[in-house]
Coordinates of C-alpha atoms in Angstrom, one line a residue:
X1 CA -17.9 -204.0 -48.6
X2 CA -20.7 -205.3 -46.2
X3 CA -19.3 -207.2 -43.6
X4 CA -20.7 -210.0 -40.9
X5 CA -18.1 -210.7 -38.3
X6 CA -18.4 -213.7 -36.4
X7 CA -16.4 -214.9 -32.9
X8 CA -16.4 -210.5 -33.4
X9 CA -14.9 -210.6 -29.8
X10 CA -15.3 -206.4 -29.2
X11 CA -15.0 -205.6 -32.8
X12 CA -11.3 -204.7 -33.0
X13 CA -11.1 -206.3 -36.7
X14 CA -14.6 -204.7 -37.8
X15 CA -13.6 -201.2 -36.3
X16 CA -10.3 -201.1 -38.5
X17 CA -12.6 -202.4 -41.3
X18 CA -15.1 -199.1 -40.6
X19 CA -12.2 -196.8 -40.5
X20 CA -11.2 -198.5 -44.1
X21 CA -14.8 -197.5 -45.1
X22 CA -16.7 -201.1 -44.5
X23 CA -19.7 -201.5 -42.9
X24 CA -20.2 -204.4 -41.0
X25 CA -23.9 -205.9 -40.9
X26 CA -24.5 -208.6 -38.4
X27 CA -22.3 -209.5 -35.5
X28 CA -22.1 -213.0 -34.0
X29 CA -20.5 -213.0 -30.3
X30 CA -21.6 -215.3 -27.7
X31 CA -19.8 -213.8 -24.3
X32 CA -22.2 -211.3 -23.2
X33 CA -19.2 -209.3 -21.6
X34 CA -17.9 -208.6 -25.6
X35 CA -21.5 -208.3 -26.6
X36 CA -22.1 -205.5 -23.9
X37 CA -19.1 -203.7 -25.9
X38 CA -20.5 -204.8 -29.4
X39 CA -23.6 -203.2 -28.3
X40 CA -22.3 -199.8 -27.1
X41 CA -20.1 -199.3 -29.5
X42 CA -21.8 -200.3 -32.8
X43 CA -25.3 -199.4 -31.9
X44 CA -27.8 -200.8 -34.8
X45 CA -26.1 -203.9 -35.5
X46 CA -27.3 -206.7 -34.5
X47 CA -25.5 -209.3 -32.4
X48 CA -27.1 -213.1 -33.0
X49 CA -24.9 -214.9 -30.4
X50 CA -24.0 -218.3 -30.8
X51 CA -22.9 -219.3 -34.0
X52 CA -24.5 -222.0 -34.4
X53 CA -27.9 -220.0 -34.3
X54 CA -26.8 -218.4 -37.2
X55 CA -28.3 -220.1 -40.6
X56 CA -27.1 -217.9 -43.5
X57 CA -25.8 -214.3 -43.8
X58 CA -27.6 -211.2 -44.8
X59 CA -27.8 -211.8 -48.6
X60 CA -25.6 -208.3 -49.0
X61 CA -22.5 -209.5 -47.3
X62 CA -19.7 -209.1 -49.4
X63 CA -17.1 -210.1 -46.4
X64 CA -17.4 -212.9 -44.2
X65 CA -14.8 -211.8 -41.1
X66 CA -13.8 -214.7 -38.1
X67 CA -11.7 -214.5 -35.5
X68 CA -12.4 -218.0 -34.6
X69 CA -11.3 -219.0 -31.0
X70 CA -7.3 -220.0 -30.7
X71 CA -7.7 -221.8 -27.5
X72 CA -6.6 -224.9 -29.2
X73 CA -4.1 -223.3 -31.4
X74 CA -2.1 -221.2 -28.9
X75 CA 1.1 -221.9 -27.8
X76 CA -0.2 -221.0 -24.4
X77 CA -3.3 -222.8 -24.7
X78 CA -4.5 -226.4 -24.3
X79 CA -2.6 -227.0 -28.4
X80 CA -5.9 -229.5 -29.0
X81 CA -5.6 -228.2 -32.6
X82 CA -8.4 -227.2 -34.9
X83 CA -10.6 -230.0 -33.9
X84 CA -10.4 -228.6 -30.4
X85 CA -13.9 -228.2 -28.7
X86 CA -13.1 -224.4 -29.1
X87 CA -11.4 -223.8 -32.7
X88 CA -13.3 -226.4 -33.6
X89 CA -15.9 -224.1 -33.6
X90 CA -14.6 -223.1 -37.2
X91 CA -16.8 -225.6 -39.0
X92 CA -19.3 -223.1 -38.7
X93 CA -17.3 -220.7 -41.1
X94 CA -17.7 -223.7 -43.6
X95 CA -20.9 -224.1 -43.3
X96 CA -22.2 -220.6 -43.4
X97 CA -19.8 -220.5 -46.5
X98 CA -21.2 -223.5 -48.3
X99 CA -24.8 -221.9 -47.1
X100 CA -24.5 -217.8 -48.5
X101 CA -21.3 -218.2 -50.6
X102 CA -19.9 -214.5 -49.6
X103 CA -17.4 -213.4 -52.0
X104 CA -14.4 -212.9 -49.5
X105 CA -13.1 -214.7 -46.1
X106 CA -11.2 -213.1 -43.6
X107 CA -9.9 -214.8 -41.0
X108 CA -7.6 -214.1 -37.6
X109 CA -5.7 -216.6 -35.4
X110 CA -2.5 -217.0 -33.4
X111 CA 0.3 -217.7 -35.7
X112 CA 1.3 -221.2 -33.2
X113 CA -1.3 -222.6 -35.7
X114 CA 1.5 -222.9 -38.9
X115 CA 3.3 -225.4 -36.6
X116 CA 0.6 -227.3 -34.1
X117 CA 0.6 -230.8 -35.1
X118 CA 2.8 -230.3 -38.1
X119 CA 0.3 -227.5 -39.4
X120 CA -2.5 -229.5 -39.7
X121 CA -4.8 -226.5 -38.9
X122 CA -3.4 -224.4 -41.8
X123 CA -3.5 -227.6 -43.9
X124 CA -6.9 -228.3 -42.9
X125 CA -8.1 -224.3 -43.6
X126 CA -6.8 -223.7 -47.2
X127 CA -7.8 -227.6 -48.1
X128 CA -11.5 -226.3 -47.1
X129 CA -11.3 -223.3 -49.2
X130 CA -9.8 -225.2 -51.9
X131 CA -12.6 -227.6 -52.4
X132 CA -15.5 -224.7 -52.5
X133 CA -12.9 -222.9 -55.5
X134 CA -11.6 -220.1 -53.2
X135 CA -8.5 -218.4 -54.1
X136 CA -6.6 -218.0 -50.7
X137 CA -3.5 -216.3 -49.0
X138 CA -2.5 -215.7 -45.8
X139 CA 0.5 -213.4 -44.1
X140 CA 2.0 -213.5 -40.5
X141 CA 1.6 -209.6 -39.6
X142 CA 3.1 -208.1 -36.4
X143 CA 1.4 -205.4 -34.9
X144 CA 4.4 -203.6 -34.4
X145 CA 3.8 -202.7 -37.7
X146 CA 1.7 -199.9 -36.1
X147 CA 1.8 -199.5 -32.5
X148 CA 4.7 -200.4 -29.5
X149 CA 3.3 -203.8 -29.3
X150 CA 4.8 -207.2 -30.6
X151 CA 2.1 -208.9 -31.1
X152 CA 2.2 -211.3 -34.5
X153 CA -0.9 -213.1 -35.9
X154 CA -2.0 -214.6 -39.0
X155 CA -4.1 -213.0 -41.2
X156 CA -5.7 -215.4 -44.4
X157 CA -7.9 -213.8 -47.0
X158 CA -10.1 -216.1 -49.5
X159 CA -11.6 -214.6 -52.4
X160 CA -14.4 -216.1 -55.5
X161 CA -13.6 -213.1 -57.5
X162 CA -10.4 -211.7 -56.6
X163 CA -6.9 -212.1 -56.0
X164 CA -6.1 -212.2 -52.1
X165 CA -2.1 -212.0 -53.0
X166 CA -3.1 -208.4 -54.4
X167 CA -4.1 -207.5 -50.9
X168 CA -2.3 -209.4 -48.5
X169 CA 1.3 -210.0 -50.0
X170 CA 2.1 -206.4 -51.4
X171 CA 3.0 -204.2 -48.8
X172 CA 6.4 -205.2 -47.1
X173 CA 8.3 -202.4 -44.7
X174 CA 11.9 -202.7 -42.8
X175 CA 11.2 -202.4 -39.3
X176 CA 13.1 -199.9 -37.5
X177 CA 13.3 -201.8 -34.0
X178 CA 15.9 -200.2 -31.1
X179 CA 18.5 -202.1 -29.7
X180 CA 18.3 -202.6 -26.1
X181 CA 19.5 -199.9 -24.1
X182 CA 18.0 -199.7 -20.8
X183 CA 18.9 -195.8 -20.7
X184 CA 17.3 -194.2 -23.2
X185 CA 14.0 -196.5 -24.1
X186 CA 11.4 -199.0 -22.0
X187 CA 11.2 -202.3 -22.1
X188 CA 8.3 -204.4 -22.2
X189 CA 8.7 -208.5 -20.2
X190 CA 6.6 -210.4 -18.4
X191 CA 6.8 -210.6 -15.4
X192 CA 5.1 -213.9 -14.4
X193 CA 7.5 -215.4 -16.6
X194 CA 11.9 -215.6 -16.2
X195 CA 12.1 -219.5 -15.7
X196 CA 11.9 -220.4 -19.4
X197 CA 11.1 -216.8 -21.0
X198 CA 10.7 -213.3 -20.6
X199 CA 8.6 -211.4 -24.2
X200 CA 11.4 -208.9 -24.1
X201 CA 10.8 -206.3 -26.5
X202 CA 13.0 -202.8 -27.0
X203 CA 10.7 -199.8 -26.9
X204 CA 7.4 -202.2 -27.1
X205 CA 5.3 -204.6 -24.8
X206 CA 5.1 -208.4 -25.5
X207 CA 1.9 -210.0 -26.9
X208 CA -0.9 -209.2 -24.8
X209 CA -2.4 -211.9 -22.7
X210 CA -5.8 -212.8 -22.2
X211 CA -5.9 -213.4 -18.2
X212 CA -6.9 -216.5 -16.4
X213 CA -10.6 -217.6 -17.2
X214 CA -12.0 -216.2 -13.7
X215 CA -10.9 -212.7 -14.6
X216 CA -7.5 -212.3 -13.1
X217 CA -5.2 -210.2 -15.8
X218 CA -1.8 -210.8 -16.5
X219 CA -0.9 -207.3 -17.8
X220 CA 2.9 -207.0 -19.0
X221 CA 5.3 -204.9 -16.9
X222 CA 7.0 -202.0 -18.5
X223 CA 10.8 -201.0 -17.2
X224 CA 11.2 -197.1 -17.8
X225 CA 14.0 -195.4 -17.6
X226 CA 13.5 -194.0 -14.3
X227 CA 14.0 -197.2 -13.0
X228 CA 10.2 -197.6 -12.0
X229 CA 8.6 -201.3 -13.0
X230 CA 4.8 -200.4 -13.9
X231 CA 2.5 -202.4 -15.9
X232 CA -0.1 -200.2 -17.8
X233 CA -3.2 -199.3 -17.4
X234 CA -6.2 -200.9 -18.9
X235 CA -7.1 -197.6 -21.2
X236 CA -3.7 -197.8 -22.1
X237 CA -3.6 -201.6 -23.1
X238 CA -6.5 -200.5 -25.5
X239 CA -5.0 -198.3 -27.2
X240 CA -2.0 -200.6 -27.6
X241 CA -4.2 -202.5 -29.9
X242 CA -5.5 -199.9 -31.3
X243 CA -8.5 -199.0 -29.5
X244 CA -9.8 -195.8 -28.4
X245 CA -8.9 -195.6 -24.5
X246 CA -12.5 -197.0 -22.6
X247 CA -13.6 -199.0 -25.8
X248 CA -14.3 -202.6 -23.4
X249 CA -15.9 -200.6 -20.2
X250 CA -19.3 -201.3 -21.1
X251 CA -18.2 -205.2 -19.7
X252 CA -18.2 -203.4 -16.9
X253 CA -21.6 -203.8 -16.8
X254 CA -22.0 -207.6 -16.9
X255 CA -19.5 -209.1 -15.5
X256 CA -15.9 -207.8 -13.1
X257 CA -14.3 -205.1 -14.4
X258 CA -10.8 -207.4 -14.5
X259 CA -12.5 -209.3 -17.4
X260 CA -11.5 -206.3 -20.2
X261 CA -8.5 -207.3 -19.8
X262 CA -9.3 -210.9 -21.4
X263 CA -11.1 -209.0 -23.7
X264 CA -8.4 -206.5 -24.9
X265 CA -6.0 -209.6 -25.2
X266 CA -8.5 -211.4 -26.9
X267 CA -9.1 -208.5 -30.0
X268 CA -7.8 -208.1 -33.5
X269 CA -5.4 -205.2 -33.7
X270 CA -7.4 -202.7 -35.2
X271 CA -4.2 -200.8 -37.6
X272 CA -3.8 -204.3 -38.8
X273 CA -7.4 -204.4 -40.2
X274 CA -7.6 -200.9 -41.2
X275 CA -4.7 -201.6 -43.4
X276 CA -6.0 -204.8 -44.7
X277 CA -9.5 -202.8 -45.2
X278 CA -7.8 -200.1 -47.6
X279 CA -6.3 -202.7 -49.5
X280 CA -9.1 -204.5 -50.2
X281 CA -10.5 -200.9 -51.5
X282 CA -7.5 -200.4 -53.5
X283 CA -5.5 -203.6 -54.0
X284 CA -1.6 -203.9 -55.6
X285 CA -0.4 -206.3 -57.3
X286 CA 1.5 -209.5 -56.5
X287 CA 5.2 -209.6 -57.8
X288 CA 5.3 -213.6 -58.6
X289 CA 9.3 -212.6 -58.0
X290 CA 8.4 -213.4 -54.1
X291 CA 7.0 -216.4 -55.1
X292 CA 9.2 -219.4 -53.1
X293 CA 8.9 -222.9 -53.0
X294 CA 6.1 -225.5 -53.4
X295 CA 4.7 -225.8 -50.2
X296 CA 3.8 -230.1 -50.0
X297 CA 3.5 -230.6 -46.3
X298 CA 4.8 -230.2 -42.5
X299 CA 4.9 -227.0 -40.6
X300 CA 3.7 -224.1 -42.9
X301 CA 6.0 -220.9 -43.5
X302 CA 5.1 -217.3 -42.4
X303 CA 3.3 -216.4 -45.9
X304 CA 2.0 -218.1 -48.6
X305 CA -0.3 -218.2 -52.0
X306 CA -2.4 -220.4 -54.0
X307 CA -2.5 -219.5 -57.7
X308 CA -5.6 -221.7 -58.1
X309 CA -3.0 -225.0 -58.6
X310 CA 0.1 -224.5 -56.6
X311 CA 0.5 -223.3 -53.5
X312 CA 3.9 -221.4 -52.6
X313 CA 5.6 -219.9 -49.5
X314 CA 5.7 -216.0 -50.2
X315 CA 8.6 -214.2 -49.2
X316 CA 7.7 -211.5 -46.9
X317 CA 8.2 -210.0 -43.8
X318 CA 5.7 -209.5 -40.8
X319 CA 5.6 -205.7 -41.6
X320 CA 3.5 -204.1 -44.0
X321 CA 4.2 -201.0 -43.4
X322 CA 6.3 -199.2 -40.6
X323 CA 4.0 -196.6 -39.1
X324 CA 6.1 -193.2 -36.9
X325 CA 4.9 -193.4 -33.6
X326 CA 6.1 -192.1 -30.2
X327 CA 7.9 -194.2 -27.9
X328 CA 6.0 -196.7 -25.9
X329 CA 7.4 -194.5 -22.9
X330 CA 6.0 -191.6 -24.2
X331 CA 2.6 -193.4 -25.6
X332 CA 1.2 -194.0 -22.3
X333 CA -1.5 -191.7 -21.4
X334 CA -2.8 -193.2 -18.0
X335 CA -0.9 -193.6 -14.4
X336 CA 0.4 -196.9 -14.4
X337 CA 0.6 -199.2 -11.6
X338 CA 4.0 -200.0 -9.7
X339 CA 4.4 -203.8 -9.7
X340 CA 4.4 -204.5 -6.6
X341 CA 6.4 -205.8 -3.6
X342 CA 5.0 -209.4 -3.6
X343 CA 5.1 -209.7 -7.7
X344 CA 8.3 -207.8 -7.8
X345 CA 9.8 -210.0 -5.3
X346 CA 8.2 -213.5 -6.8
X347 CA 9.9 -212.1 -10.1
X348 CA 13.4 -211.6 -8.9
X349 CA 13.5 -215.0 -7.1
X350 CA 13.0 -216.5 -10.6
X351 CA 15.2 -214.7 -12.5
X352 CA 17.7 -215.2 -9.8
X353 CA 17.5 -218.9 -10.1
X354 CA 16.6 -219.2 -14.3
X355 CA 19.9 -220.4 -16.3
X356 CA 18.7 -217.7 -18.9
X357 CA 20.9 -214.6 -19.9
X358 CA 19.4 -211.2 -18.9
X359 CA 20.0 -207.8 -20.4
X360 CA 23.3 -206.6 -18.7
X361 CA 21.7 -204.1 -15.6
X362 CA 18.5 -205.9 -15.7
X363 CA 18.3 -207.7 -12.7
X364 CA 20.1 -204.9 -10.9
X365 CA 16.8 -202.6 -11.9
X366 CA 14.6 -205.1 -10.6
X367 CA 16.3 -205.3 -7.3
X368 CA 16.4 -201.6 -7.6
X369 CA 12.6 -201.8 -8.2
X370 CA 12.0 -203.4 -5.0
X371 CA 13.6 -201.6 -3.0
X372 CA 11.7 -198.7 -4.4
X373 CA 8.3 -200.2 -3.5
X374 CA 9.1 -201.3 -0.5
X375 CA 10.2 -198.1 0.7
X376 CA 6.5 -196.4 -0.6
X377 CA 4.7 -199.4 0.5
X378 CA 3.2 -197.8 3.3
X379 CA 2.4 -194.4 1.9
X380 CA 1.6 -194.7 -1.9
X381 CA -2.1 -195.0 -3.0
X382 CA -2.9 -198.5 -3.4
X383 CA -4.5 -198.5 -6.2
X384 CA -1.1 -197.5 -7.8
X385 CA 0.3 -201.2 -6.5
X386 CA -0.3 -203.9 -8.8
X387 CA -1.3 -206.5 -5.9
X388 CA -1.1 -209.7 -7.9
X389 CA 0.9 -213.3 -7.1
X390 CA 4.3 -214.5 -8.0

């Protein structure tokens, strides 16, 4: 298919497209750090910017692609909802439809959208499609499907001429997570968090964050089974969405070098669209046995179908497939930073006053941790000490 990605971020959900055999025609990206990468990296297309500026698409796209802004959608965000002054910014994706009429939609966002304001967004979204006689479905798809990264987002596909249930909701895996054991696996947390949270995930990092909005990252932190507390580094966070390691260092250019790590948190997994790319090559076919109840109103459920009358939760799990890969110990390729003395320290003191229930051993490793960096404080390069607040 020909393809014209817009809010195309650095391309993560057009490069898995490419790899599926697409070709993506026209990029629309407004941050000039993402368009630095657009630019590098797909040489020849070109990038219009703001959305707004853009009044139809090339009359050969086939496959409209959006990962419209979740600022308003994220559980972590400012939850204005789809009429946010950011994913508001979706209106644009209806009027480019209603404009060039492209035979398939894709679009990306943070999965917090089924239940914001009793799902308005996703109720908003398929009534849209509805009206212009689109055929839709959507899927809640963890990128652990793929990589050592829990990372879960919804994926909805609308089609004039096709089913999107034939592409979307065929596939379905068993995941073969670990249990915990802090001996023979990493574990991925946060460690700016331990008050009300932690992401903990066996043998994978939690969701990737974007940063703070003046470039200060909030990379995850990593317990191996040395004992060592690390967060990874930035090639490596690539490739734990599927990029190739130094895909975002053209932002370099433009802006701090800190900002790819909004980027990288900000991008499509790019397994997840490859896989979605090969099925729209080769679709299945949609067993109406997984067909579940009448969806009416309230928070939507992880999957569902319309048939063209009725639309119906889809049961499904997250995981499409269930890809071998190495452990996310042995995945890293790049010398990851200790967390340091002050973070480590900042960390502790909220773990050691939170009410929540930690991994047997866990704190014991982080006090173990920092005592280990404060013993090398004074003669370890520092650019192998994450230097970041509490």
């Amino acid at each position: 298919m020909k393809v014209a990605g817009l809010f195309a971020g650095v391309g993560g959900l057009e490069l898995g497209l490419h790899r599926a055999g697409h070709d993506t025609l026209v990029f629309s990206e407004i941050w000039d750090p993402a368009g630095a990468v657009l630019e590098r990296r797909f040489g020849g297309v070109p990038n219009v910017g703001d959305v707004a500026s853009l009044k139809s698409l090339p009359a050969d796209v086939d496959l409209m692609t959006a990962g419209f802004p979740c600022q308003d959608l994220s559980q972590a965000g400012k939850t204005a909802g789809i009429r946010g002054r950011k994913s508001g910014l979706v209106s644009h994706v209806f009027r480019l439809i209603d404009r060039s009429r492209p035979k398939w939609v894709l679009l990306e966002n943070v999965s917090f959208m089924l239940r914001l304001d009793a799902g308005s967004a996703m109720t908003r979204l398929v009534s849209e499609f509805e009206q212009r006689g689109y055929r839709w479905a959507y899927r809640v798809v963890n990128s652990l499907s793929f990589l050592p990264h829990r990372r879960a987002r919804v994926f909805f596909l609308a089609s004039l001429e096709g089913d999107p249930a034939d592409v979307l909701l065929v596939d379905d895996a068993e995941p073969a997570e670990p249990q915990t054991d802090l001996r023979s696996h990493a574990h991925g947390f946060y460690w700016t968090e331990g008050t009300r949270g932690l992401g903990w995930g066996p043998d994978c990092i939690p969701t990737l964050k974007n940063g703070s909005t003046i470039g200060i990252p909030s990379p995850p932190a990593i317990l191996l089974t040395n004992g060592e507390i690390v967060t990874p580094d930035i090639r490596d966070a690539e490739r734990l969405q599927g990029l190739p390691a130094d895909w975002t260092k053209p932002a370099a250019q433009v802006t701090r070098a800190s900002f790819r790590w909004s980027l990288v948190g900000n991008a499509v997994s790019t397994p997840v669209a490859a896989w979605i790319g090969k099925r729209l090559v080769k679709p299945g076919q949609f067993d109406p046995a997984r067909d579940g109840a009448a969806v009416v109103k309230g928070n939507w459920p992880k999957a569902a179908r319309s048939d063209g009358e009725v639309r119906r939760e889809v049961m499904i799990s997250e995981f499409p497939k269930w890809a071998k890969r190495e452990s996310l110990q042995d995945f890293l390729r790049h010398q990851p930073n200790l967390l340091s003395v002050r973070a480590t320290a900042g960390f502790l003191s909220r773990i050691e006053k939170s009410s929540l229930r930690f991994v047997p051993g866990f704190k014991d490793k982080v006090r173990a941790h920092l005592e280990h960096v404060r013993a090398i404080d004074s003669f370890v390069e520092p650019s192998r000490l994450l230097v970041a607040a509490e």
